[in-house]
Structure formats: C-alpha cells, structure tokens
Short mmCIF file of C-alpha atoms in Angstrom, two decimals:
data_model
loop_
_atom_site.label_atom_id
_atom_site.label_comp_id
_atom_site.label_asym_id
_atom_site.label_seq_id
_atom_site.Cartn_x
_atom_site.Cartn_y
_atom_site.Cartn_z
CA MET X 1 67.42 6.92 -16.08
CA SER X 2 68.09 6.04 -19.71
CA GLU X 3 71.21 7.41 -21.36
CA HIS X 4 70.56 10.23 -23.83
CA HIS X 5 71.51 9.55 -27.45
CA PRO X 6 72.07 12.84 -29.28
CA GLU X 7 69.81 13.36 -32.28
CA LYS X 8 70.74 15.59 -35.18
CA ARG X 9 68.30 18.50 -35.04
CA TYR X 10 69.64 20.62 -37.88
CA GLU X 11 72.56 20.64 -40.28
CA GLY X 12 73.61 23.88 -41.93
CA LYS X 13 76.53 24.73 -44.19
CA ALA X 14 78.99 25.23 -41.31
CA LYS X 15 77.47 23.60 -38.23
CA ILE X 16 75.39 20.68 -36.96
CA LEU X 17 73.01 21.00 -34.00
CA TYR X 18 72.37 17.98 -31.76
CA SER X 19 69.91 17.40 -28.95
CA THR X 20 71.14 16.93 -25.36
CA ALA X 21 69.53 15.40 -22.25
CA ASP X 22 68.13 18.89 -21.54
CA PRO X 23 65.47 19.93 -24.09
CA ASP X 24 66.43 23.59 -23.56
CA VAL X 25 70.09 22.96 -24.48
CA LEU X 26 71.63 21.99 -27.83
CA LEU X 27 75.14 20.90 -28.78
CA THR X 28 76.65 22.75 -31.75
CA TYR X 29 79.39 21.04 -33.76
CA PHE X 30 81.44 23.34 -36.02
CA LYS X 31 82.47 21.77 -39.36
CA ASP X 32 85.59 22.37 -41.46
CA ASP X 33 83.35 22.69 -44.55
CA ALA X 34 83.53 26.01 -46.37
CA THR X 35 80.90 27.35 -48.75
CA ALA X 36 80.47 30.60 -50.63
CA PHE X 37 77.99 32.20 -53.03
CA ASN X 38 75.02 30.41 -51.42
CA ALA X 39 76.88 27.05 -51.44
CA GLN X 40 77.73 27.24 -55.17
CA LYS X 41 81.41 27.08 -54.18
CA LYS X 42 82.43 24.37 -51.72
CA GLY X 43 85.66 23.34 -50.05
CA THR X 44 87.35 22.54 -46.75
CA ILE X 45 89.41 24.80 -44.51
CA GLN X 46 91.64 22.69 -42.28
CA GLY X 47 90.88 23.33 -38.60
CA LYS X 48 88.16 25.89 -39.39
CA GLY X 49 85.61 24.23 -37.10
CA GLU X 50 87.89 24.44 -34.08
CA MET X 51 89.03 28.00 -34.84
CA ASN X 52 85.52 29.35 -35.49
CA CYS X 53 84.12 27.62 -32.41
CA THR X 54 86.90 29.05 -30.23
CA ILE X 55 86.60 32.56 -31.70
CA ALA X 56 82.78 32.52 -31.45
CA ALA X 57 82.88 31.25 -27.85
CA ALA X 58 85.30 34.00 -26.83
CA LEU X 59 83.31 36.77 -28.55
CA LEU X 60 79.86 35.60 -27.41
CA GLN X 61 81.09 35.27 -23.81
CA TRP X 62 82.58 38.77 -23.96
CA LEU X 63 79.40 40.25 -25.48
CA GLU X 64 77.42 38.72 -22.58
CA THR X 65 79.61 40.69 -20.15
CA GLN X 66 78.71 43.83 -22.14
CA GLY X 67 74.96 43.29 -21.70
CA ILE X 68 74.15 41.46 -24.96
CA PRO X 69 72.03 38.34 -24.27
CA THR X 70 73.30 35.36 -26.31
CA HIS X 71 72.55 31.66 -26.71
CA PHE X 72 76.07 30.67 -25.59
CA ILE X 73 76.46 28.40 -22.54
CA GLU X 74 79.96 26.90 -22.73
CA GLN X 75 82.59 25.51 -25.08
CA THR X 76 82.89 21.79 -24.35
CA LYS X 77 85.45 20.79 -27.01
CA ALA X 78 87.64 22.67 -29.47
CA ASP X 79 84.90 22.35 -32.10
CA GLU X 80 81.78 22.02 -29.92
CA MET X 81 79.72 24.32 -27.74
CA LEU X 82 76.54 24.05 -25.70
CA VAL X 83 73.90 26.67 -26.54
CA LYS X 84 70.41 27.54 -25.37
CA ALA X 85 67.73 26.16 -27.68
CA VAL X 86 66.17 29.03 -29.61
CA LYS X 87 63.74 29.40 -32.48
CA ILE X 88 65.84 31.19 -35.12
CA LEU X 89 64.21 34.27 -36.62
CA PRO X 90 64.34 33.81 -40.43
CA VAL X 91 66.19 37.12 -40.87
CA GLU X 92 69.92 37.62 -41.37
CA VAL X 93 71.02 40.96 -39.95
CA VAL X 94 74.02 42.56 -41.67
CA VAL X 95 75.88 45.58 -40.31
CA ARG X 96 78.28 47.43 -42.61
CA ASN X 97 80.92 49.99 -41.63
CA ILE X 98 82.89 49.97 -44.89
CA ALA X 99 81.63 49.24 -48.41
CA ALA X 100 82.51 45.72 -49.59
CA GLY X 101 80.94 42.68 -51.25
CA SER X 102 77.31 42.88 -52.36
CA LEU X 103 76.94 46.52 -51.23
CA CYS X 104 79.50 47.55 -53.87
CA LYS X 105 77.89 45.35 -56.54
CA GLN X 106 74.40 46.71 -55.86
CA THR X 107 75.19 50.41 -55.35
CA GLY X 108 78.39 51.10 -57.30
CA LEU X 109 80.16 52.30 -54.15
CA ALA X 110 83.90 51.69 -54.35
CA GLN X 111 85.24 48.91 -52.12
CA GLY X 112 86.81 50.41 -49.01
CA THR X 113 84.51 53.45 -48.89
CA VAL X 114 84.00 54.27 -45.20
CA LEU X 115 80.28 54.71 -44.59
CA PRO X 116 79.19 57.91 -42.77
CA GLN X 117 77.31 55.75 -40.25
CA PRO X 118 76.79 52.00 -39.82
CA LEU X 119 74.30 50.53 -42.29
CA VAL X 120 71.94 47.86 -40.92
CA GLU X 121 70.35 45.54 -43.49
CA PHE X 122 67.88 42.65 -43.23
CA TYR X 123 67.97 39.60 -45.49
CA LEU X 124 65.44 36.79 -45.72
CA LYS X 125 67.07 33.57 -44.49
CA ASP X 126 66.08 31.40 -47.45
CA ASP X 127 68.69 29.66 -49.59
CA ASP X 128 66.17 28.78 -52.32
CA LEU X 129 65.45 32.49 -52.84
CA GLY X 130 69.13 33.46 -52.53
CA ASP X 131 68.72 35.24 -49.15
CA PRO X 132 67.22 38.41 -50.69
CA LEU X 133 67.62 41.88 -49.19
CA LEU X 134 64.33 42.97 -47.60
CA THR X 135 62.83 46.38 -47.04
CA ARG X 136 61.11 47.03 -43.69
CA ASP X 137 57.74 46.98 -45.44
CA ARG X 138 58.49 43.56 -46.95
CA LEU X 139 59.52 42.29 -43.50
CA MET X 140 56.17 43.45 -42.14
CA LEU X 141 54.34 42.02 -45.16
CA LEU X 142 55.90 38.57 -44.63
CA GLN X 143 55.05 38.74 -40.91
CA ILE X 144 58.31 37.00 -39.98
CA VAL X 145 59.08 39.53 -37.24
CA THR X 146 56.92 42.02 -35.37
CA ALA X 147 57.59 45.77 -35.52
CA GLU X 148 58.78 45.54 -31.91
CA GLN X 149 61.17 42.67 -32.70
CA LEU X 150 62.52 44.55 -35.72
CA ALA X 151 63.29 47.59 -33.55
CA ARG X 152 65.02 45.30 -31.04
CA LEU X 153 67.11 43.66 -33.79
CA GLN X 154 68.17 47.07 -35.11
CA ASP X 155 69.12 48.22 -31.61
CA TYR X 156 71.08 45.05 -30.81
CA ALA X 157 72.83 45.13 -34.21
CA LEU X 158 74.11 48.68 -33.65
CA ARG X 159 75.14 47.95 -30.05
CA ILE X 160 76.98 44.77 -31.08
CA ASN X 161 78.66 46.67 -33.91
CA GLY X 162 79.91 49.41 -31.59
CA LEU X 163 81.25 46.86 -29.09
CA MET X 164 82.91 44.68 -31.72
CA GLN X 165 84.44 47.59 -33.62
CA GLY X 166 86.21 48.62 -30.42
CA PHE X 167 87.19 45.04 -29.56
CA PHE X 168 88.64 44.29 -33.00
CA ALA X 169 90.41 47.67 -33.17
CA ARG X 170 92.31 46.64 -30.02
CA CYS X 171 93.27 43.49 -31.98
CA GLN X 172 94.57 45.73 -34.83
CA ILE X 173 91.71 44.50 -37.00
CA THR X 174 89.13 46.60 -38.85
CA LEU X 175 85.56 45.29 -38.67
CA VAL X 176 84.34 45.95 -42.22
CA ASP X 177 80.94 44.24 -41.92
CA PHE X 178 79.31 41.20 -40.35
CA LYS X 179 76.22 38.98 -40.39
CA ILE X 180 74.38 37.93 -37.25
CA GLU X 181 71.30 35.87 -36.49
CA PHE X 182 68.91 36.00 -33.56
CA GLY X 183 66.49 33.56 -32.02
CA THR X 184 63.81 33.53 -29.35
CA ASP X 185 63.92 31.27 -26.30
CA LYS X 186 60.85 29.60 -24.79
CA THR X 187 59.93 32.85 -22.99
CA GLY X 188 60.08 34.83 -26.24
CA THR X 189 63.28 36.64 -25.26
CA ILE X 190 65.47 37.58 -28.23
CA LEU X 191 69.02 36.17 -28.00
CA LEU X 192 72.03 36.63 -30.26
CA ALA X 193 72.50 33.17 -31.80
CA ASP X 194 74.59 31.40 -34.47
CA GLU X 195 78.25 32.52 -34.41
CA ILE X 196 80.62 35.44 -34.81
CA SER X 197 83.76 34.35 -36.65
CA PRO X 198 85.85 34.98 -39.79
CA ASP X 199 83.08 33.07 -41.62
CA THR X 200 80.49 35.72 -40.71
CA CYS X 201 82.61 38.91 -40.55
CA ARG X 202 84.80 40.81 -42.98
CA LEU X 203 88.01 41.55 -41.09
CA TRP X 204 90.96 43.55 -42.40
CA ASP X 205 94.41 43.45 -40.81
CA GLN X 206 95.41 46.99 -39.82
CA THR X 207 99.11 46.00 -40.01
CA GLU X 208 98.76 45.29 -43.77
CA THR X 209 98.13 47.84 -46.53
CA ASP X 210 97.94 45.40 -49.45
CA PRO X 211 94.21 44.92 -50.25
CA ASN X 212 94.65 41.14 -50.64
CA LEU X 213 97.11 40.49 -47.80
CA ARG X 214 94.97 42.39 -45.28
CA VAL X 215 91.96 40.05 -45.73
CA MET X 216 91.53 37.82 -42.62
CA ASP X 217 88.14 36.22 -43.33
CA LYS X 218 86.17 33.94 -45.68
CA ASP X 219 86.86 36.32 -48.58
CA ARG X 220 90.21 34.50 -48.79
CA PHE X 221 88.19 31.40 -49.76
CA ARG X 222 85.63 33.27 -51.90
CA GLN X 223 88.35 35.03 -53.92
CA ASP X 224 90.97 32.23 -53.92
CA LEU X 225 93.51 34.39 -52.08
CA GLY X 226 95.17 31.41 -50.35
CA ASN X 227 96.58 31.23 -46.78
CA ILE X 228 93.06 30.85 -45.38
CA GLU X 229 94.04 28.75 -42.34
CA ASN X 230 96.81 31.20 -41.44
CA ALA X 231 94.38 34.16 -41.55
CA TYR X 232 91.86 32.40 -39.27
CA GLN X 233 94.69 31.38 -36.89
CA THR X 234 95.85 35.00 -36.66
CA VAL X 235 92.31 36.19 -35.87
CA GLN X 236 91.98 33.50 -33.20
CA ALA X 237 95.33 34.38 -31.59
CA ARG X 238 94.54 38.11 -31.47
CA VAL X 239 90.98 37.60 -30.18
CA LEU X 240 92.11 35.25 -27.40
CA ALA X 241 94.98 37.58 -26.44
CA GLN X 242 92.55 40.52 -26.22
CA VAL X 243 90.06 38.53 -24.10
CA GLN X 244 92.91 37.50 -21.77
CA GLN X 245 94.01 41.12 -21.47
CA LEU X 246 90.47 42.28 -20.66
CA GLN X 247 90.11 39.53 -18.04
CA SER X 248 93.37 40.54 -16.37
CA LEU X 249 92.10 44.14 -16.14
CA ALA X 250 88.74 43.08 -14.66
#
C-alpha cells in the first residue's frame, strides 16, 4: 500500500486542513498567526496554535459528552487534531450574552450590558463581503441553509451556550459571546466544527474588575492591550483544570 502524502485542503486565517489516508478524516494544524478586522490587522501570538488546539480539543470533547455532535476525533500533537471531514455551512453563528464589539457599534448598547436572553445571530461566511449579518429571510433567499437546518443551528447554538456558560463560570470566566461554525458529514448530519478558543470567544476574568485587565481573548490583540499569551495561557490552565475535575467526578 502506498504511503499517504498529506495534501493541503484548505488554509484559513488561523488553521490549515490536510488530507489523511482516510478520506473521511482531516488533520487540522493550528497556526500562531493572529488576524483581526477581517484580516486587516495581522500579527503573531507566540504559542497560540498549541494553546487554541488544546483548549478546543478539551471543550469539543466535553461538549460531545453533553450530547453535542462535533467533528473532533483526537488531538495528535500540541497544535494538531484529527477531525471528521465535513462540508462547512457558509454561516457563522454568533451567540451573545453581554453586549460587546459589533453589537455595541450597530445598536448603541453600552459595552457590558447584560442581555435579557441570549441573542443568536447569523453571518454570511464571506471575507470579500465582510461577513455581513443576515436576517432569516436573507438566509432563505440565498438558499445556503434549509429552514430545518436553520432551526437546528439555532437549537444547537443555545444548547452550546448554556453548557459553555456553566463550564466557564466554574473556571471563574464570564462567556460574553462566541462564534461557532457547523458542517455536514457525508450522511448530512450537522456537526459542530471549527474551534472554540479565545480566538472565537469573548471571555472576561471574573477575578478582575478592570475592564482591560479582565479581557482573556483576542480582544487583547484587537485593542493592543498586551499580555496576550498570558491571557490565553490562563484560559488554557483553567479549562484543563475544570475538565480534570469533571473527569474525576465522573
């Protein structure tokens, strides 16, 4: 049998996907590259690939135990994981618990306003168009998801939010908002894909009251707050400690 030579299938801003000997399995490599504002700002966060891969692996594995189907198979290196091959739905799903970022810019809500209930938003995954916010009618018009898939995405988003809010609270971290992506496997089953990490979540340290010091996510890069690596390391340490604690209770 001939040896498999991995082929680059896709390169995004933070990850590269490679083929494996199994057509239903891909290898994801997490990069140290950092981008913001639709890649208008670029930089490097030392060790980010390893930290995000480790955090994402821990969270995706835990979500699987809570009944959320994901693409995760296993973490093979500090900055690599094997995932099920999926066709990514071209929709970014954002869940917001507290007003921050673009929600404040677009609505005038003050940053830090606690929302009366989680807000689920859908954005078109298209860098050239600037990932625009979509209404449900526009989603249907573009025919990028079916009405049934949209209902499933909304349901999963709220379930994932409830689970992760509780998980992060036990880490003394507030889950402000987060972005997730989904894909379909060869049977058409919707799976949580991509990653969950400080790159894709807004996370505030509950042990800090200073609005800048409490930031534990990519906003430190976006806003030039410094100490980015340290913030990601702290998230990783708390997430892994919480996973270990949950495993010992199981």
